[in-house]
Coordinates of C-alpha atoms and ligand atoms in Angstrom, one line a residue:
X1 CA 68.3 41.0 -33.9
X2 CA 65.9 43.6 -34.4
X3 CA 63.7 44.6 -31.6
X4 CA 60.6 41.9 -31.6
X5 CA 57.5 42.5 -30.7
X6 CA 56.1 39.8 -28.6
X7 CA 52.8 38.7 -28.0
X8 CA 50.9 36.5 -25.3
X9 CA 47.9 35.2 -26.3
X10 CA 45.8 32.9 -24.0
X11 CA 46.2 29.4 -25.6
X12 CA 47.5 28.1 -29.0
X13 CA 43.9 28.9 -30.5
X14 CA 44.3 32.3 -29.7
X15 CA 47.5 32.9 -31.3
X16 CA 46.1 31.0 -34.7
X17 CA 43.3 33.7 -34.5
X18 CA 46.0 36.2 -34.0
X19 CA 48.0 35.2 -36.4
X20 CA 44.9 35.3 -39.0
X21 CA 44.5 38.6 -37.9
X22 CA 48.0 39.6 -38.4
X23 CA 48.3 37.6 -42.0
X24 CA 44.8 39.5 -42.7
X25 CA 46.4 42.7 -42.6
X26 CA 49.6 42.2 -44.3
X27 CA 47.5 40.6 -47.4
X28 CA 45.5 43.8 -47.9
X29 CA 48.5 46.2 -47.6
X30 CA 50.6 44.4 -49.9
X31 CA 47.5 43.7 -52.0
X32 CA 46.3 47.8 -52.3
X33 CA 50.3 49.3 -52.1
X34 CA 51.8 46.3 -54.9
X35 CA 49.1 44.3 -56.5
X36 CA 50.2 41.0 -54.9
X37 CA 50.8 39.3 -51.8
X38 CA 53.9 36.9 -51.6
X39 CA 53.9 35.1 -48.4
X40 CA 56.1 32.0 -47.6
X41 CA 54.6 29.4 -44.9
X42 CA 56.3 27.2 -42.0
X43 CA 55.9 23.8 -41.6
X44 CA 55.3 21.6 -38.5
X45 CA 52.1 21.6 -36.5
X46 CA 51.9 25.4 -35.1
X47 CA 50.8 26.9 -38.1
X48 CA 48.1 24.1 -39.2
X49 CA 45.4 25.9 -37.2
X50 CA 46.0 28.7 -38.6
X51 CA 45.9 27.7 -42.1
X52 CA 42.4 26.3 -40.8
X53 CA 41.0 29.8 -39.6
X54 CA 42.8 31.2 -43.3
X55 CA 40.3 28.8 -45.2
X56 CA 37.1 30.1 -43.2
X57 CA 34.5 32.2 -43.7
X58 CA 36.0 34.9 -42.0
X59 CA 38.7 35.6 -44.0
X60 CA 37.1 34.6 -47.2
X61 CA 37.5 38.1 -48.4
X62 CA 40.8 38.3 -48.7
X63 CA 42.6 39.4 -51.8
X64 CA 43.5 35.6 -52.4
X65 CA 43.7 35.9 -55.6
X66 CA 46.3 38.4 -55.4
X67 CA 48.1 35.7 -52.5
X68 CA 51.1 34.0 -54.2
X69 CA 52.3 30.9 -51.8
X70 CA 55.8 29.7 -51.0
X71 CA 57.2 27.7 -48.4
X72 CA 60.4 28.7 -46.3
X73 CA 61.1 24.8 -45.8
X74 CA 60.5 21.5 -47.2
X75 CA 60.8 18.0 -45.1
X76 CA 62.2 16.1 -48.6
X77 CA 59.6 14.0 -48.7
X78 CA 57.3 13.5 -52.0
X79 CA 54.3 16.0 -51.7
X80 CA 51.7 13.8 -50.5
X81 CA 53.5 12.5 -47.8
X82 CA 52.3 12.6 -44.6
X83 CA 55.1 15.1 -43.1
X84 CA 55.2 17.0 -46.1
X85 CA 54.9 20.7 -45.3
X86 CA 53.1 21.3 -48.7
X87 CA 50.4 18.5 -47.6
X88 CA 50.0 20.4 -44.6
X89 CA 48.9 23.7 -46.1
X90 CA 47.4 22.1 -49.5
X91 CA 44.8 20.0 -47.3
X92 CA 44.2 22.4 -44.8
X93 CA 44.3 26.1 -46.8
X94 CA 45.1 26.1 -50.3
X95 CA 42.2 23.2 -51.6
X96 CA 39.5 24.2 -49.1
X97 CA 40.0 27.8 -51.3
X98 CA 40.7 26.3 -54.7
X99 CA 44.0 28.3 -55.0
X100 CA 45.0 27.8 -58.4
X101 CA 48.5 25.9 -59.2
X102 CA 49.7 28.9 -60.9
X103 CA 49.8 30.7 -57.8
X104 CA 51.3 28.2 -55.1
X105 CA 55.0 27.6 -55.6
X106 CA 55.9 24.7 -53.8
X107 CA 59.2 23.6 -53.2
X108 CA 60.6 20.6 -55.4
X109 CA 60.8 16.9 -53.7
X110 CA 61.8 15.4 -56.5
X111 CA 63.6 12.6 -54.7
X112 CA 66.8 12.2 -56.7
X113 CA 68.9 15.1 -54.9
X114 CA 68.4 17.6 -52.3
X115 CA 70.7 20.4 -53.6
X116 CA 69.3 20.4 -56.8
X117 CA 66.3 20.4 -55.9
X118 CA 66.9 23.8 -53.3
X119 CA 68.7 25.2 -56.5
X120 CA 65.5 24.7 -59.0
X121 CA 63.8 26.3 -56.2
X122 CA 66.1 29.2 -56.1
X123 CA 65.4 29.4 -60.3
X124 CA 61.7 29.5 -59.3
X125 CA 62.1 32.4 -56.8
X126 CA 64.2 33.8 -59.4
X127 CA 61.5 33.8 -62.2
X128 CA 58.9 34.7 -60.1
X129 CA 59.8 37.2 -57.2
X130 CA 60.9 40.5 -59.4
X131 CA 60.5 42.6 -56.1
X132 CA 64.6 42.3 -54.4
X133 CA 66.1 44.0 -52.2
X134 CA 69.9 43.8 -51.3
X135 CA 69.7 41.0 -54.6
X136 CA 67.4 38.7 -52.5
X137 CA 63.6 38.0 -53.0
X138 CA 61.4 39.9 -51.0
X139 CA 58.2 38.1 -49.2
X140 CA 55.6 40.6 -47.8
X141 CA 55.2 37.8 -44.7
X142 CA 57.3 34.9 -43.7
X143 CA 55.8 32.2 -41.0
X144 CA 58.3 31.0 -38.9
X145 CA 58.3 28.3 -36.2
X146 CA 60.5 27.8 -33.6
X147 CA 62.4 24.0 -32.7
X148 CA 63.4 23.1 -29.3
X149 CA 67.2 23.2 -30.5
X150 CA 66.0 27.1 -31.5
X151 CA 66.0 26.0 -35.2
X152 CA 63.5 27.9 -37.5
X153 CA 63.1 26.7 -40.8
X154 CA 65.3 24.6 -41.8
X155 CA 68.2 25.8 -40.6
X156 CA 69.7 23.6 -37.4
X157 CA 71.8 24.8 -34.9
X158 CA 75.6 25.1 -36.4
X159 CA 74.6 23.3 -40.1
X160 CA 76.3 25.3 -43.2
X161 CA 72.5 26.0 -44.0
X162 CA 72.2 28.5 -41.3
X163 CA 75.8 30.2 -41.9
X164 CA 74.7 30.6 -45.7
X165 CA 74.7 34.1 -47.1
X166 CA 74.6 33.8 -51.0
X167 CA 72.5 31.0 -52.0
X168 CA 68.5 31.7 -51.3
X169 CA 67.9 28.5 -51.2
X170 CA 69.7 24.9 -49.7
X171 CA 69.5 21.5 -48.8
X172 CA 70.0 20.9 -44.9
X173 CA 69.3 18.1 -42.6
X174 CA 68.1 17.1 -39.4
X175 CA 69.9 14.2 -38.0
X176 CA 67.7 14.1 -35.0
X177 CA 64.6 14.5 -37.1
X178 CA 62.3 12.4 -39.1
X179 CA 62.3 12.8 -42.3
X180 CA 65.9 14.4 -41.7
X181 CA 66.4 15.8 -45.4
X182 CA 65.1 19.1 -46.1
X183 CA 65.2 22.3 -48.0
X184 CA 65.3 25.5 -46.3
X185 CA 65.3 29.2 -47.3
X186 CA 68.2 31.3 -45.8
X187 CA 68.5 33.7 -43.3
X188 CA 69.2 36.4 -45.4
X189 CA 65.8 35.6 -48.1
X190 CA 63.9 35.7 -44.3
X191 CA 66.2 38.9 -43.4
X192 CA 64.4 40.5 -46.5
X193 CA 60.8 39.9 -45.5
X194 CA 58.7 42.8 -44.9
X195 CA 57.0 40.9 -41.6
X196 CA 58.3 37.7 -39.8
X197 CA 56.0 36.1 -37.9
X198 CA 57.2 33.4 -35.5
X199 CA 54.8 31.2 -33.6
X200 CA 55.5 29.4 -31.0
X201 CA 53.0 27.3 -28.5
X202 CA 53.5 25.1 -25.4
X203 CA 55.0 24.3 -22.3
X204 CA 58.2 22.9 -24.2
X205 CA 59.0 25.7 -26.0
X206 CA 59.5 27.8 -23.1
X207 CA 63.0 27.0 -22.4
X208 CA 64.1 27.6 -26.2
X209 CA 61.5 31.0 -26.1
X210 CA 63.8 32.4 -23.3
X211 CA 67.5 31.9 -25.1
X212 CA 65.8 33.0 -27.9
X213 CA 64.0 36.9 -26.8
X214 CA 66.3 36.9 -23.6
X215 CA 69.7 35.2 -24.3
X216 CA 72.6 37.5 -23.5
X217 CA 73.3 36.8 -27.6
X218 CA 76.1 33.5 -26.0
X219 CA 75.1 31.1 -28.0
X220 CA 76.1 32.2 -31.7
X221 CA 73.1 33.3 -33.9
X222 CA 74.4 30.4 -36.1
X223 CA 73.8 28.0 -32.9
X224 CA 70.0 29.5 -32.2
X225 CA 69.4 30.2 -35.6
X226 CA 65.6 31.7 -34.7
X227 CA 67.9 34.7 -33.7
X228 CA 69.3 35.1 -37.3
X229 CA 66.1 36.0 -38.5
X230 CA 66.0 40.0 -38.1
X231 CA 64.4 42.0 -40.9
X232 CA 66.5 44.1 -42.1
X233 CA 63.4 46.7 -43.3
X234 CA 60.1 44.6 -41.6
X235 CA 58.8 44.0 -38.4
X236 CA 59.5 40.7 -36.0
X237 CA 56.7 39.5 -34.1
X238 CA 56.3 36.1 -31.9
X239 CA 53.1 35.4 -31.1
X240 CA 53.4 32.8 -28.2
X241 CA 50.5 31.0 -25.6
X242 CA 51.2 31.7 -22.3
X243 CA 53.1 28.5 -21.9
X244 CA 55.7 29.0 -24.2
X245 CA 56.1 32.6 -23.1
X246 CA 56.1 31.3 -18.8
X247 CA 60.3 32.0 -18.9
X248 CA 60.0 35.3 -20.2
Ligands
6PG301 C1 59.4 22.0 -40.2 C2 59.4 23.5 -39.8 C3 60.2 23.6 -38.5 C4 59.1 23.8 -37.5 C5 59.6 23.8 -36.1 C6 58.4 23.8 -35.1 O1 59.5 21.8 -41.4 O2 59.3 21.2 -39.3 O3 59.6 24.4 -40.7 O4 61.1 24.7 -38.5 O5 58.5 25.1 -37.7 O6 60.3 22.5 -35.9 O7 57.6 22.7 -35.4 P1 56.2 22.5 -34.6 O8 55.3 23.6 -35.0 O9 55.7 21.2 -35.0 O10 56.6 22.6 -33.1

């Protein structure tokens, strides 16, 4: 795991305005340097203020029309749903600044099959992510959350989704979760980012924050999959509230 750089921030409002600031500045380097921004968004609730402070004033001039959004997971639920990830971001982020469809690249929930679905999402990132490197797609910034099992993404503790090294894209599921299908980038389309950005906020997380920045590396990175992710040629930050950072 590449050396993180960790950040404590007061309270979970605090690490949304940090994580703005953070997003802020990777848009307009890969904006200026490459003409586009390619950014791939968690799911859960961590990230929903920050897609709130994205959609303000503040950051209104950002090159969002040079911003091309992806997800790194999808709950396999139908878009509108209630626990979809895309729901999340569409009501909070991308209506609020009339993102155009051509630019946000959700992943398919078709309903009929999981695995077909990852793998027309895989075609998509194929057709529309030219910029590889080591033959996977490379995102300028990756949001990441962090489970209480240490999951990120999709990819649960010991599931064939986190040992995956080929495909960029798979089904995986959460037997402990509801909705338990999903679709998940892999570690090594994360591995690729130029900036992973986990967040992380709360009292509960603490336990899981200290296995995951302090572990002594027991548990397999397939059994604390946050650890897998490790830019091979970005930067790793966690921005945690004090609470999930009181183990540390
Ligand atoms: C999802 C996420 C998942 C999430 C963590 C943390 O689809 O649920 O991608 O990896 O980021 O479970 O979720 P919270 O932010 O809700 O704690």
């Amino acid at each position: 795991m590449v050396k993180p750089e960790v950040k404590v921030l007061a309270d979970g409002a605090a690490v949304a305005r940090e994580a703005a600031s953070v997003w802020a500045q990777a848009a307009e380097e890969a904006a200026a340097e490459r003409g586009v921004f390619r950014a791939a968004l968690s799911g859960g609730k961590t990230p929903k203020a920050l897609f709130f402070i994205l959609a303000g004033k503040d950051y209104a001039k950002l090159p969002w029309d040079k911003t091309e959004f992806y997800w790194g997971d999808e709950r396999y639920v139908p878009p509108r749903h209630d626990e979809s990830n895309f729901r999340a971001a569409d009501d909070l982020l991308l209506s609020r600044l009339e993102i155009p469809p051509a630019r946000v690249h959700p992943i398919p929930t078709s309903g009929a099959d999981p695995s077909r679905d990852a793998q027309r999402y895989e075609a998509t990132l194929r057709a529309e992510i030219p910029d590889l490197a080591e033959g996977f797609p490379r995102f300028d910034l990756v949001l990441m959350g962090l489970g209480l099992d240490g999951h990120t993404a999709s990819l649960f503790p010991g599931s064939a989704a986190a040992r995956e090294r080929e495909r960029w894209a798979v089904a995986a599921r959460a037997a402990n979760l509801t909705p338990p299908e999903r679709i998940t980038l892999t570690a090594p389309v994360f591995n690729q980012a130029r900036h992973a950005l986990f967040l992380a906020c709360g009292k509960a997380k603490a336990e899981v924050v200290r296995e995951v920045l302090k572990g002594d590396g027991s548990p397999r990175p397939e059994d604390l999959p946050a650890r897998l992710i490790s830019p091979r040629a970005g930067k790793l930050t966690f921005l945690l509230d004090k609470s999930a950072a009181e183990l540390l």
